[in-house]
Coordinates of C-alpha atoms in Angstrom, one line a residue:
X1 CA -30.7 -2.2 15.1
X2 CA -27.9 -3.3 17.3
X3 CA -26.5 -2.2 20.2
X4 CA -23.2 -4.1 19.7
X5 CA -20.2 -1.6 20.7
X6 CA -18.4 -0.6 17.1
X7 CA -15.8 1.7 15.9
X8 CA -16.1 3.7 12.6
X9 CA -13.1 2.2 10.6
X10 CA -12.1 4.3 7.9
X11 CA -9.8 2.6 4.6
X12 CA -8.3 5.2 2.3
X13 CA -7.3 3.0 -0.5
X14 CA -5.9 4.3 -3.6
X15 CA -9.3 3.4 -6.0
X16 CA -11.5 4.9 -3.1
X17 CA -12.5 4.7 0.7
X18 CA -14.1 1.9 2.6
X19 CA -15.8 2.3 5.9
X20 CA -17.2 0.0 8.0
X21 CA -19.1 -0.8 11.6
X22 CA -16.4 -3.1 13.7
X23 CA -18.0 -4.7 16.6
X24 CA -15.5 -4.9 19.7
X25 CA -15.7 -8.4 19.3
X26 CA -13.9 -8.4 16.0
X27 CA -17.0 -8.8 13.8
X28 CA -17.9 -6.5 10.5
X29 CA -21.5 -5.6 11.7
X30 CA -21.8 -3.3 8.2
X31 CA -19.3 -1.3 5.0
X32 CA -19.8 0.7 2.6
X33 CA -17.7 2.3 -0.6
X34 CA -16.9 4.9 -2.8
X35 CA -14.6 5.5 -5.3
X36 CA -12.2 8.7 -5.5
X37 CA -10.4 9.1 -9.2
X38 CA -6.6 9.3 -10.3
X39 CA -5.5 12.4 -11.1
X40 CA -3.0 11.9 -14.3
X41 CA -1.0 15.0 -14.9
X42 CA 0.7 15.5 -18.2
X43 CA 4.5 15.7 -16.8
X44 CA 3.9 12.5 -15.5
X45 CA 2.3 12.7 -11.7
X46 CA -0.2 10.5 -10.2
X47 CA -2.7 12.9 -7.9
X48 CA -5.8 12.9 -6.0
X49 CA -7.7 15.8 -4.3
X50 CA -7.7 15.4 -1.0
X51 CA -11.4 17.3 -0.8
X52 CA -12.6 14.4 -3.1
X53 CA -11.3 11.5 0.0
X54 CA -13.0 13.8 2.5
X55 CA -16.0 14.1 0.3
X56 CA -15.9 9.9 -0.6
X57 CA -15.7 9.4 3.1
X58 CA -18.4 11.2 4.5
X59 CA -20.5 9.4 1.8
X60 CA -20.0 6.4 2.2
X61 CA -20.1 6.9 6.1
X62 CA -23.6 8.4 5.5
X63 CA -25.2 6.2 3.7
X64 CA -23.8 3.4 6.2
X65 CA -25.2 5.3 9.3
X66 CA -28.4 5.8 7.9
X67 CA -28.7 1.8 6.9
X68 CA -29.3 1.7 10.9
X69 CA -27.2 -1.6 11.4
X70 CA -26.2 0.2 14.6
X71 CA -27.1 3.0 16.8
X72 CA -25.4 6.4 16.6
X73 CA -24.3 6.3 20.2
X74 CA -22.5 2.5 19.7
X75 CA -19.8 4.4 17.7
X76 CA -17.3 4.3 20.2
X77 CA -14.5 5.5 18.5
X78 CA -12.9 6.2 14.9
X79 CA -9.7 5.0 13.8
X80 CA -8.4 5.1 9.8
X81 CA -5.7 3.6 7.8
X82 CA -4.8 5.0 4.6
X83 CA -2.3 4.2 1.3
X84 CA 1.1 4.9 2.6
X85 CA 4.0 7.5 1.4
X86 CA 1.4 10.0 0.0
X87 CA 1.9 13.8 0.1
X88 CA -0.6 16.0 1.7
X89 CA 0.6 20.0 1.8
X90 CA -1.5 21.7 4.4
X91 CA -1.5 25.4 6.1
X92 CA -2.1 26.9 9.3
X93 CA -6.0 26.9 8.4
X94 CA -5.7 23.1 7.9
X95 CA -6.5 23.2 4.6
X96 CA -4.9 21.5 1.8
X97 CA -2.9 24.1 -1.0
X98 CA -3.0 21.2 -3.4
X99 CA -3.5 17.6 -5.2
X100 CA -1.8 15.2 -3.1
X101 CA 1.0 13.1 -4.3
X102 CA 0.6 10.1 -4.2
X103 CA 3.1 6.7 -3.5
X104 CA 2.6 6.2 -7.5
X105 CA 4.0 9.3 -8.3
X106 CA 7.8 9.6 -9.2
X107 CA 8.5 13.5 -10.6
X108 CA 10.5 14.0 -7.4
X109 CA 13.3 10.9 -8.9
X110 CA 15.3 14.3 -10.3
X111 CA 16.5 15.2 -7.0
X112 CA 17.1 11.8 -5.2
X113 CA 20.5 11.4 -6.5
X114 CA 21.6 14.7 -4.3
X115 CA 20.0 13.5 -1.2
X116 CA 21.5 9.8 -1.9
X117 CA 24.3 10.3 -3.9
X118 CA 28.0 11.6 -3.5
X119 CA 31.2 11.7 -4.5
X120 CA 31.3 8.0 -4.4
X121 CA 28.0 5.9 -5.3
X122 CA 27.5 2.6 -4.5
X123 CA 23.5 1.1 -5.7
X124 CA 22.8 4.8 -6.2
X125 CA 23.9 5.8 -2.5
X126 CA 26.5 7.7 -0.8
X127 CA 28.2 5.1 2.0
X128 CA 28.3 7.4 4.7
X129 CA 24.8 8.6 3.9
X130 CA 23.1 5.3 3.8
X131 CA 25.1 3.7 6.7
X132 CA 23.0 6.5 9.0
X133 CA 19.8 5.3 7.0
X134 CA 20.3 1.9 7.9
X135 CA 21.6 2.2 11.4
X136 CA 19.0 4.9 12.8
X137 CA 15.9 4.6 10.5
X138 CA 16.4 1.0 8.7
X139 CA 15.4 1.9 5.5
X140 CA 16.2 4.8 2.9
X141 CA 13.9 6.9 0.2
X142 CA 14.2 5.1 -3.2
X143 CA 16.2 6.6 -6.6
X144 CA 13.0 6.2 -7.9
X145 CA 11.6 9.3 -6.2
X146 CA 8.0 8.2 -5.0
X147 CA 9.0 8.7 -1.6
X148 CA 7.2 12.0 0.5
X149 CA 10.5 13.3 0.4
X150 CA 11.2 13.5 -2.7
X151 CA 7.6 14.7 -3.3
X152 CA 8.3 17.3 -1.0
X153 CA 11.2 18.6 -2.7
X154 CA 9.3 18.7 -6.0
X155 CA 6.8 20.9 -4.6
X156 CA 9.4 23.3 -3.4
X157 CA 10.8 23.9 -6.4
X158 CA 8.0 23.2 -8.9
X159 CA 5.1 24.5 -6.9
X160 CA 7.3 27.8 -4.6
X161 CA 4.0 29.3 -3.9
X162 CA 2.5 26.0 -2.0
X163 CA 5.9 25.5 -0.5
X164 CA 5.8 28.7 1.0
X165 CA 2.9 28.2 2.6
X166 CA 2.8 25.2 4.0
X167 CA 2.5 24.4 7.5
X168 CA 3.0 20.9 7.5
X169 CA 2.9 18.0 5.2
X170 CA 0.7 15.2 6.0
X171 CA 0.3 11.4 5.1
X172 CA -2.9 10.8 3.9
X173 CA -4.0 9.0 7.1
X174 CA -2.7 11.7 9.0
X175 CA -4.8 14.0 7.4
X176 CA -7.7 12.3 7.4
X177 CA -7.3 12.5 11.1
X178 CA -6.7 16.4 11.0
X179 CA -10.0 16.4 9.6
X180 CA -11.4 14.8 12.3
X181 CA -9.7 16.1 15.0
X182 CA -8.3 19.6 13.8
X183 CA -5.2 18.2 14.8
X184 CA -2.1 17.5 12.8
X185 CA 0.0 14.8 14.2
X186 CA 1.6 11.2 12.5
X187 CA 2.1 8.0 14.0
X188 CA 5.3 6.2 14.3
X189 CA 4.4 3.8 11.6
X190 CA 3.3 7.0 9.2
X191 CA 6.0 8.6 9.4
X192 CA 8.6 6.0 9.1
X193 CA 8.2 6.2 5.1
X194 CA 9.4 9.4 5.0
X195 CA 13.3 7.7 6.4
X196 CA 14.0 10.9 9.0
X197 CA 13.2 9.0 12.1
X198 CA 15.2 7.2 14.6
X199 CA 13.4 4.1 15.0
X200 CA 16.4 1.9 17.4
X201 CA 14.0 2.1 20.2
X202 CA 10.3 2.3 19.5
X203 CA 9.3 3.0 22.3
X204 CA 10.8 7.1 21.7
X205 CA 11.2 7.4 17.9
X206 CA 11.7 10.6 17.4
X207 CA 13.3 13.1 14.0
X208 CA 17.1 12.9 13.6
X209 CA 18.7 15.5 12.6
X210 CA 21.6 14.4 10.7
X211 CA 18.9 12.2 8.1
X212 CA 16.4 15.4 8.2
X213 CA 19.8 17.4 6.9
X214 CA 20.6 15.0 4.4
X215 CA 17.3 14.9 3.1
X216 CA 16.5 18.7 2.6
X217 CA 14.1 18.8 5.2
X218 CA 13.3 21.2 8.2
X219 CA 11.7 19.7 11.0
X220 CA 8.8 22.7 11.4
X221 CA 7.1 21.4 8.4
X222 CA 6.4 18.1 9.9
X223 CA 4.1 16.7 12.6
X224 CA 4.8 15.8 15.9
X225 CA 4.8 12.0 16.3
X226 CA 2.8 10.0 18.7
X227 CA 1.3 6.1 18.8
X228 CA -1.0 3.9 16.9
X229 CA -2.7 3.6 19.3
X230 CA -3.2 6.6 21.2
X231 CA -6.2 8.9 21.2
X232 CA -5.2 11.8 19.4
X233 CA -8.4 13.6 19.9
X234 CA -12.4 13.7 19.3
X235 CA -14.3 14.1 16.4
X236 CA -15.4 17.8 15.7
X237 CA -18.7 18.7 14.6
X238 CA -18.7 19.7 11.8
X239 CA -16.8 16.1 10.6
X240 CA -19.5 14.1 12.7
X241 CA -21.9 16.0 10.6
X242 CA -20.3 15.0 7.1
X243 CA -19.8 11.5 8.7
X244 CA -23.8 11.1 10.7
X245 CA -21.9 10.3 14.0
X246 CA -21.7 12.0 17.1
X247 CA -19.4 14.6 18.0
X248 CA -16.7 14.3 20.9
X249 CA -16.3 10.4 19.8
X250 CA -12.5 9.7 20.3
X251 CA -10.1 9.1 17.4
X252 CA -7.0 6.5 17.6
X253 CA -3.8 7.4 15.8
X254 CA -4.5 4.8 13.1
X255 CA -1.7 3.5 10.9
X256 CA -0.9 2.7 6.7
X257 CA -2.1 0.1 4.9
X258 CA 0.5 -2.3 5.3
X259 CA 0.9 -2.4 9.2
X260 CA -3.8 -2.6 8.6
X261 CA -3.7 -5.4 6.7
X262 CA -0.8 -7.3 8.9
X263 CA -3.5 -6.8 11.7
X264 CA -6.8 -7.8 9.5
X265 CA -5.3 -10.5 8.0
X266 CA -5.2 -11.9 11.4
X267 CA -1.5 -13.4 10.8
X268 CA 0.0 -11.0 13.9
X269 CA 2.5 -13.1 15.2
X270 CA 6.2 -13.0 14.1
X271 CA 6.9 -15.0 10.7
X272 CA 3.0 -15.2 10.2
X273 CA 3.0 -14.0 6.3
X274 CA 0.6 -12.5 4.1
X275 CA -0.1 -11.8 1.0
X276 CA -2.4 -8.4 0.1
X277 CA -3.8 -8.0 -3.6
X278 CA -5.0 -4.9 -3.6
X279 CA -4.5 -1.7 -6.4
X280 CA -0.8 -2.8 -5.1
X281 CA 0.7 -6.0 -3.6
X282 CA 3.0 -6.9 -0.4
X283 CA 4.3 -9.8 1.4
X284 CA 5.0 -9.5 4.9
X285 CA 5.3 -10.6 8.3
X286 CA 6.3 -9.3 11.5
X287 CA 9.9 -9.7 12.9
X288 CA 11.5 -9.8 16.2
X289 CA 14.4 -7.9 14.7
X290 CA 15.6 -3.8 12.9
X291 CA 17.1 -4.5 9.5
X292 CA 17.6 -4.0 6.1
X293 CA 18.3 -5.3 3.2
X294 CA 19.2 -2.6 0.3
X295 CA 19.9 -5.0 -2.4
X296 CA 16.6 -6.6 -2.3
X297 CA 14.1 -3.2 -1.0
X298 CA 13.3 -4.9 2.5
X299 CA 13.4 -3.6 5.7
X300 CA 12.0 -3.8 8.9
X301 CA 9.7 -1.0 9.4
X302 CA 7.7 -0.5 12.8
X303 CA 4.2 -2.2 13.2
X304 CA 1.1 -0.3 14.3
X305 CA 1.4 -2.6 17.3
X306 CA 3.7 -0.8 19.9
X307 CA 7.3 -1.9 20.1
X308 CA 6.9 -4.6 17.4
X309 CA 8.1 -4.2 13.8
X310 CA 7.0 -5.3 10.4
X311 CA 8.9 -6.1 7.3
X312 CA 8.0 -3.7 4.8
X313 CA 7.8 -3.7 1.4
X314 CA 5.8 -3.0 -2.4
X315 CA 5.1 -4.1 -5.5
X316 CA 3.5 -1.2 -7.7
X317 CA 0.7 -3.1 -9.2
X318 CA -1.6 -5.8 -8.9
X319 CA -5.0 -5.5 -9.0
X320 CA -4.1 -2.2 -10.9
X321 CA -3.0 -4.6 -13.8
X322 CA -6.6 -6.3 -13.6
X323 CA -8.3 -3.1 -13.6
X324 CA -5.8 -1.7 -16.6
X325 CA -6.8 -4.5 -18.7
X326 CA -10.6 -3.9 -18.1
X327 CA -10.6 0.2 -18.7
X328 CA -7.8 0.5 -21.2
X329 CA -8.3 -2.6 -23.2
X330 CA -11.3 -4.3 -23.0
X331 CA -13.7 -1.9 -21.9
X332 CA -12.0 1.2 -22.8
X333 CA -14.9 3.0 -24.2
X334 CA -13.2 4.8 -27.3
X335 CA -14.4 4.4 -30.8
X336 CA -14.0 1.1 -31.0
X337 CA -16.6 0.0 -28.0
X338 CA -18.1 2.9 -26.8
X339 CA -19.9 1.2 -23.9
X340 CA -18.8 1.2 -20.7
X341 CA -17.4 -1.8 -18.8
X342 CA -20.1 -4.3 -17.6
X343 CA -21.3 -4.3 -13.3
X344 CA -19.9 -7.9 -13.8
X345 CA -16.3 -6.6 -15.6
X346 CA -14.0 -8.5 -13.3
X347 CA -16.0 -11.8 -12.7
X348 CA -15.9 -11.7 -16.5
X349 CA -12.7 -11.5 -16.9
X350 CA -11.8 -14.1 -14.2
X351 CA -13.6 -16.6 -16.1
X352 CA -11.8 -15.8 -19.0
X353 CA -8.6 -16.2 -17.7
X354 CA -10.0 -19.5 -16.0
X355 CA -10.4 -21.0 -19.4
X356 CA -6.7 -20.4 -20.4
X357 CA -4.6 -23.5 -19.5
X358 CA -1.4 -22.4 -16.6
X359 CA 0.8 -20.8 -18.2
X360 CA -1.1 -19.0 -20.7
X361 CA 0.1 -21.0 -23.7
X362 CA 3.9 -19.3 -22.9
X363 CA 2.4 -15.8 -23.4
X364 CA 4.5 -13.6 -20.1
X365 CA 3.1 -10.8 -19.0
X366 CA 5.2 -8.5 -16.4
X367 CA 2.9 -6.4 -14.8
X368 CA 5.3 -3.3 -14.2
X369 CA 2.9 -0.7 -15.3
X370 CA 4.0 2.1 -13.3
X371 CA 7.6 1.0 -12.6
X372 CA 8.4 -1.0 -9.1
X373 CA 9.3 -0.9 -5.8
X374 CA 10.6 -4.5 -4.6
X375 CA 12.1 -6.4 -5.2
X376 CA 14.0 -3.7 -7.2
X377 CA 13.2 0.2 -7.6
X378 CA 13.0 0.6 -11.1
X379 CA 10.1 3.7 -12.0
X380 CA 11.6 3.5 -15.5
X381 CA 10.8 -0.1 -16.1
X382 CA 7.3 -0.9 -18.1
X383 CA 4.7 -3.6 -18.9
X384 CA 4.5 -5.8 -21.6
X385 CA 3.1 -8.9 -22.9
X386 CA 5.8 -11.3 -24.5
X387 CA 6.1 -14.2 -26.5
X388 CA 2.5 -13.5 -28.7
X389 CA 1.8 -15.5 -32.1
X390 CA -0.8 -15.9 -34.5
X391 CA -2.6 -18.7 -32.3
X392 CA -2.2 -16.4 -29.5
X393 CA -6.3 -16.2 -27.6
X394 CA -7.3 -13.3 -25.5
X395 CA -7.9 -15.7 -23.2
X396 CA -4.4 -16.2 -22.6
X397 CA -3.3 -12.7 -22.7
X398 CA -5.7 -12.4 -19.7
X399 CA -4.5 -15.3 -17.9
X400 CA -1.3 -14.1 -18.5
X401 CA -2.0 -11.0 -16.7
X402 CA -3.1 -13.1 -13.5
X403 CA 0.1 -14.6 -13.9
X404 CA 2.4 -11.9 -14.2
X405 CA 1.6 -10.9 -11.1
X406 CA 2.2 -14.0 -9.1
X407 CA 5.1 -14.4 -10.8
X408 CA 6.3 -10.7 -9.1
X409 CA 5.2 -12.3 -5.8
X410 CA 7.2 -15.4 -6.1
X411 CA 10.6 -13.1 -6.9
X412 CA 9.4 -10.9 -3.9
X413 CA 8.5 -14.5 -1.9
X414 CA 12.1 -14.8 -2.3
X415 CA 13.4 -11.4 -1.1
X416 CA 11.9 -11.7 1.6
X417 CA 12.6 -15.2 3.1
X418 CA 15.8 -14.4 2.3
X419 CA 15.8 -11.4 4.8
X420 CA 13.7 -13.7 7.2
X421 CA 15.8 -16.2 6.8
X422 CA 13.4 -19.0 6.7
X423 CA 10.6 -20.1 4.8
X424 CA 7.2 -19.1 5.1
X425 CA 4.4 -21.2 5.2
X426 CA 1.1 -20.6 5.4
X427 CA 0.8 -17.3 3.1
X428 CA -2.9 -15.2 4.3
X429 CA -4.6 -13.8 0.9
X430 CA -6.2 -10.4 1.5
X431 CA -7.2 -7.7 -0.5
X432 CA -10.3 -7.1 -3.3
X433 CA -7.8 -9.8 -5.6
X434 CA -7.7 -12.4 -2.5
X435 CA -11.5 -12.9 -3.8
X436 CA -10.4 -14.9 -6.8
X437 CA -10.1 -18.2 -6.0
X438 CA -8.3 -18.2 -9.5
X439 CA -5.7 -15.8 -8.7
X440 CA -5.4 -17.5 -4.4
X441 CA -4.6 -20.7 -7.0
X442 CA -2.7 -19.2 -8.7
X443 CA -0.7 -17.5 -6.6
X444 CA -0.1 -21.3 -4.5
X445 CA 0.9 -22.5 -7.5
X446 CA 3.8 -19.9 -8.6
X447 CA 4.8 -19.8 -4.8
X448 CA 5.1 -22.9 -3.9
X449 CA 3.4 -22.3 -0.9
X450 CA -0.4 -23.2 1.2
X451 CA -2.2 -20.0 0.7
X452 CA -4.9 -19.8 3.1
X453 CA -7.8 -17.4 1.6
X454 CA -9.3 -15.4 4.3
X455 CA -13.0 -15.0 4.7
X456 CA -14.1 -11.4 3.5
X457 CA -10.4 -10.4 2.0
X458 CA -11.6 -7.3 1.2
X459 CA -12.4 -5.6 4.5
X460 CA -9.0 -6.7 5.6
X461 CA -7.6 -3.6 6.0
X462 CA -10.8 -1.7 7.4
X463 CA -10.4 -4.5 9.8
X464 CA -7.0 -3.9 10.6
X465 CA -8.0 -0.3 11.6
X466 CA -10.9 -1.2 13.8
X467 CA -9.0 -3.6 15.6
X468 CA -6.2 -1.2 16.3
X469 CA -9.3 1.3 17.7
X470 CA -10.6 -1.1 19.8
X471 CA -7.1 -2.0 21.3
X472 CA -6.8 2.1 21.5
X473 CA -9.8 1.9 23.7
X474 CA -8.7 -0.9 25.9
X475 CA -11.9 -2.9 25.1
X476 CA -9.5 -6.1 23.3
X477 CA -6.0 -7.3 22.8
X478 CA -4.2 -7.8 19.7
X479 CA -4.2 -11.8 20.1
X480 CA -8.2 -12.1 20.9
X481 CA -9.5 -9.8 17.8
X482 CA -6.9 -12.1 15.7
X483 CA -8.7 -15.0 16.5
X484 CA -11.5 -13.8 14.9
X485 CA -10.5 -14.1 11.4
X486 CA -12.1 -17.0 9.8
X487 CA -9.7 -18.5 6.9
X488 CA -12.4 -20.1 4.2
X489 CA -10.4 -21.5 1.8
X490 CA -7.1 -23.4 1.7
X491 CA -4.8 -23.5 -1.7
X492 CA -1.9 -26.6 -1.8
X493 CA 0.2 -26.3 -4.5
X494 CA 0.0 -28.1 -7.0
X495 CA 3.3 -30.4 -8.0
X496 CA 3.5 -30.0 -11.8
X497 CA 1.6 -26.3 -11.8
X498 CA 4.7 -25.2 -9.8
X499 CA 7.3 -26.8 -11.9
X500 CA 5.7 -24.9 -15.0
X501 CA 5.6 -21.8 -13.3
X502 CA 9.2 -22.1 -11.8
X503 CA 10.5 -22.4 -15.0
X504 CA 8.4 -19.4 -16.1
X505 CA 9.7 -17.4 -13.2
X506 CA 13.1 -17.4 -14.3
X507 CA 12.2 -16.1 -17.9
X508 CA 10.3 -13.8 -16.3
X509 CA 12.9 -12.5 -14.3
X510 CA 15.6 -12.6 -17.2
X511 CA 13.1 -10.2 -18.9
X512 CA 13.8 -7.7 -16.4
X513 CA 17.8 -8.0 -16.1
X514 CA 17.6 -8.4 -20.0
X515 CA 15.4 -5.4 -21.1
X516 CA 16.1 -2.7 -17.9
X517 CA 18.4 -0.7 -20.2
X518 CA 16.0 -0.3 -23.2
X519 CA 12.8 1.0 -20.4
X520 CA 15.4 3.2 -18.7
X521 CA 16.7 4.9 -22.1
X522 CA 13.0 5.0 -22.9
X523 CA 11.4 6.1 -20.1
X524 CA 14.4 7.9 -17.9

């Protein structure tokens, strides 16, 4: 048992939540997992029950504590991060009414074009209105309604009763953190999804008015704002019970799962990039600078470090695609093969798709399986493989699938060097899919870019929130905990890889252009 100094991190990702034992010296001393289910609602929602997370949490956190890695007393703090632009409807108990929405979930699209939309309609938004977005917040909820505004405004007119009475609505970090603390409260990075706040001078973001109007929201039904990196209060009993920690320890703000990984991946300084493959997928980097670019879903969004911002955006799927193709088509456990998928599922299907040549014999996949976010916003568009034939193997329809995604990343790669305006080089691999050294190739490859494969990609947002807990506590800076991620592998691109895969890329991107009429007649 150690006595090393720790925080609790807490990682709400979409499959499940990890929590681990974070050392003050940067070092993961001990994690553990469970998984929480999706919630898939005949109209079309993506949910989970926010009792489940709490319940998944306290698991995990149990079975960790009780491993004895550390001892009780080392916890000397809690801090979570948590999939970003979810839904949370809570009431003056603190108690959830309902399912949360989710970022996947797009029934609220019906009532985006009133809050964006006008008289005049230019990419699907008033000019007046999004001149304020850009200017005061530097970003704007998307037509495709998966934003927590537009989830809000489907619960008020689809669930009246929950609407009524709801206190406040919550991210799901933040309400992780109201069951810690009993208090509800976001952080500047938290809340900036929701596009309400003035974020010109981070140092006092604060609600606007005029965007709060425009968006059909009051501001009594959402939480006060404060840091990162503040304490926002101490654990209460009855949570250190559920967790096997001791009460009164001190929670920090926390922050999503983009600004977590930006901090785990250990790339923290501005133009240091990476790449997270996770249920989702992002490239980013911080930048010295507030903008946005509409046309191409980027925008500078603030970081979970103070006064610094982030560039922020989202592809829908990544390793959801991986984990599609093993439940729903190779494992799927219907009366075809009733068994359920193999412990060793993904290793098994990373070796398939290993023993595919690059560029899967021209089969294409595009991996939209629940629309996208960057760099378009397009909930209508679908997945599909193309170009199959007779000699077609599964092999390469699996490859293909490892593929598709990287071929997303390169067109987002591109979106956002152009808002950077410069190239960027290396690219960090995080994230559950950062463990392939298949996809990290992969992805080097249909880049064109060194990807540097840090050690233990997995824990990188877990990471992320411990080292913004121990920064809370004053016991490191930003710069020192950075240092101590390890990088283990390093990918070059590989000359005539990347000129197969550029010219792949472009079919893969006329696919879109091409076919975005047909998934938005079927699928509008």
């Amino acid at each position: 048992m150690s006595r090393l100094d720790c925080v609790l991190a807490i990682d709400l990702g979409t499959s499940g939540p990890k929590v681990a034992l974070v050392g003050v010296d940067g070092t993961v001393v001990d994690s553990d997992y469970e998984p929480t289910p999706l919630i898939l609602t005949p109209d079309g929602g993506v949910e989970q029950d926010p009792e489940a997370w709490w319940d998944a949490v306290s698991a995990a956190s149990r079975r960790m504590m009780d491993r004895g890695a550390v001892a009780r007393d080392a916890v000397i703090g809690v801090c979570s991060t948590a999939q970003w632009l979810g839904t949370v409807a809570v009431n003056e108990a603190g108690e959830h009414l309902m399912h949360a929405l989710i970022w996947m979930d797009a029934r609220g699209a019906e009532f985006m074009p009133d809050v964006c939309g006008g008289r005049v309609v230019v990419q699907g938004y008033e000019p007046r209105k999004i001149t304020r977005w850009i200017r005061v917040s530097g970003g704007a909820p998307g037509p495709s309604g998966k934003d927590p505004v537009a989830h809000i405004l489907w619960i008020r007119k689809y669930r009246p009763d929950v609407f009524r009475d709801a206190k406040v609505f919550l991210e799901p970090k933040d309400y992780l953190n109201l069951r810690l603390t009993g208090r509800a409260v976001s952080t500047v990075d938290s809340i900036a999804g929701h596009w309400v706040t003035d974020n010109r001078d981070l140092s006092h973001v604060d609600y606007d008015p005029k965007l709060l109007a425009i968006s059909h929201l009051r501001r009594s039904m959402l939480p006060d704002i404060v840091r990162s990196v503040d304490v926002i209060g101490e654990v209460q009993a009855a949570a250190a019970d559920d967790l096997g920690i001791r009460a009164g320890v001190p929670v920090v703000g926390g922050t999503p799962d983009v600004q977590s990984a930006t901090l785990g991946s250990g790339a923290v300084d501005d133009f240091a990039a990476h790449l997270y493959l996770g249920t989702s997928s992002w490239i980013t980097c911080h930048v010295p600078f507030k903008k946005t670019d509409l046309f191409r879903r980027v925008a500078s969004v603030p970081s979970a470090i103070p006064d610094r911002f982030v560039a922020g955006n989202d592809q829908e799927t990544a390793g959801g695609c991986i984990n599609w193709l093993r439940d729903q088509v190779l494992w799927p456990r219907d009366a075809l093969d009733p068994e359920p998928a193999p412990p060793d599922a993904l290793e098994r299907i990373n070796e398939l798709a290993a023993s595919a040549p690059p560029g899967s014999s021209g089969v294409i996949f595009t991996p939209w399986l629940n629309g996208e976010r960057t760099p378009v916003d397009d909930h209508t568009v679908r997945a599909a493989w193309s170009n199959l034939s007779l000699g077609t193997s599964r092999a390469d329809q699996v490859r293909a699938v490892f593929e598709g995604v990287a071929f997303n990343s390169a067109w987002l790669l591109h979106a956002v060097e152009h808002f950077t305006k410069r190239r960027l080089e290396p690219i960090r691999a995080i994230g559950g899919g950062a463990r392939s050294e298949l996809w990290c190739r992969i992805h080097a490859d249909a880049l064109g870019r060194t990807v540097e494969q840090v050690e233990d990609p997995q824990s990188a947002n877990v990471r992320g929130a411990a080292f913004l807990g121990i920064v809370g506590l004053q016991r490191s800076s930003f710069a020192e905990l950075a240092r101590s991620v390890k990088v283990t592998q390093t990918f070059e691109p590989e000359p005539s890889t990347c000129a197969l895969y550029r010219e792949i890329a472009k079919e893969f991107r006329a696919m879109y252009k091409q076919n975005k009429g047909i998934y938005a007649r079927l699928n509008g």
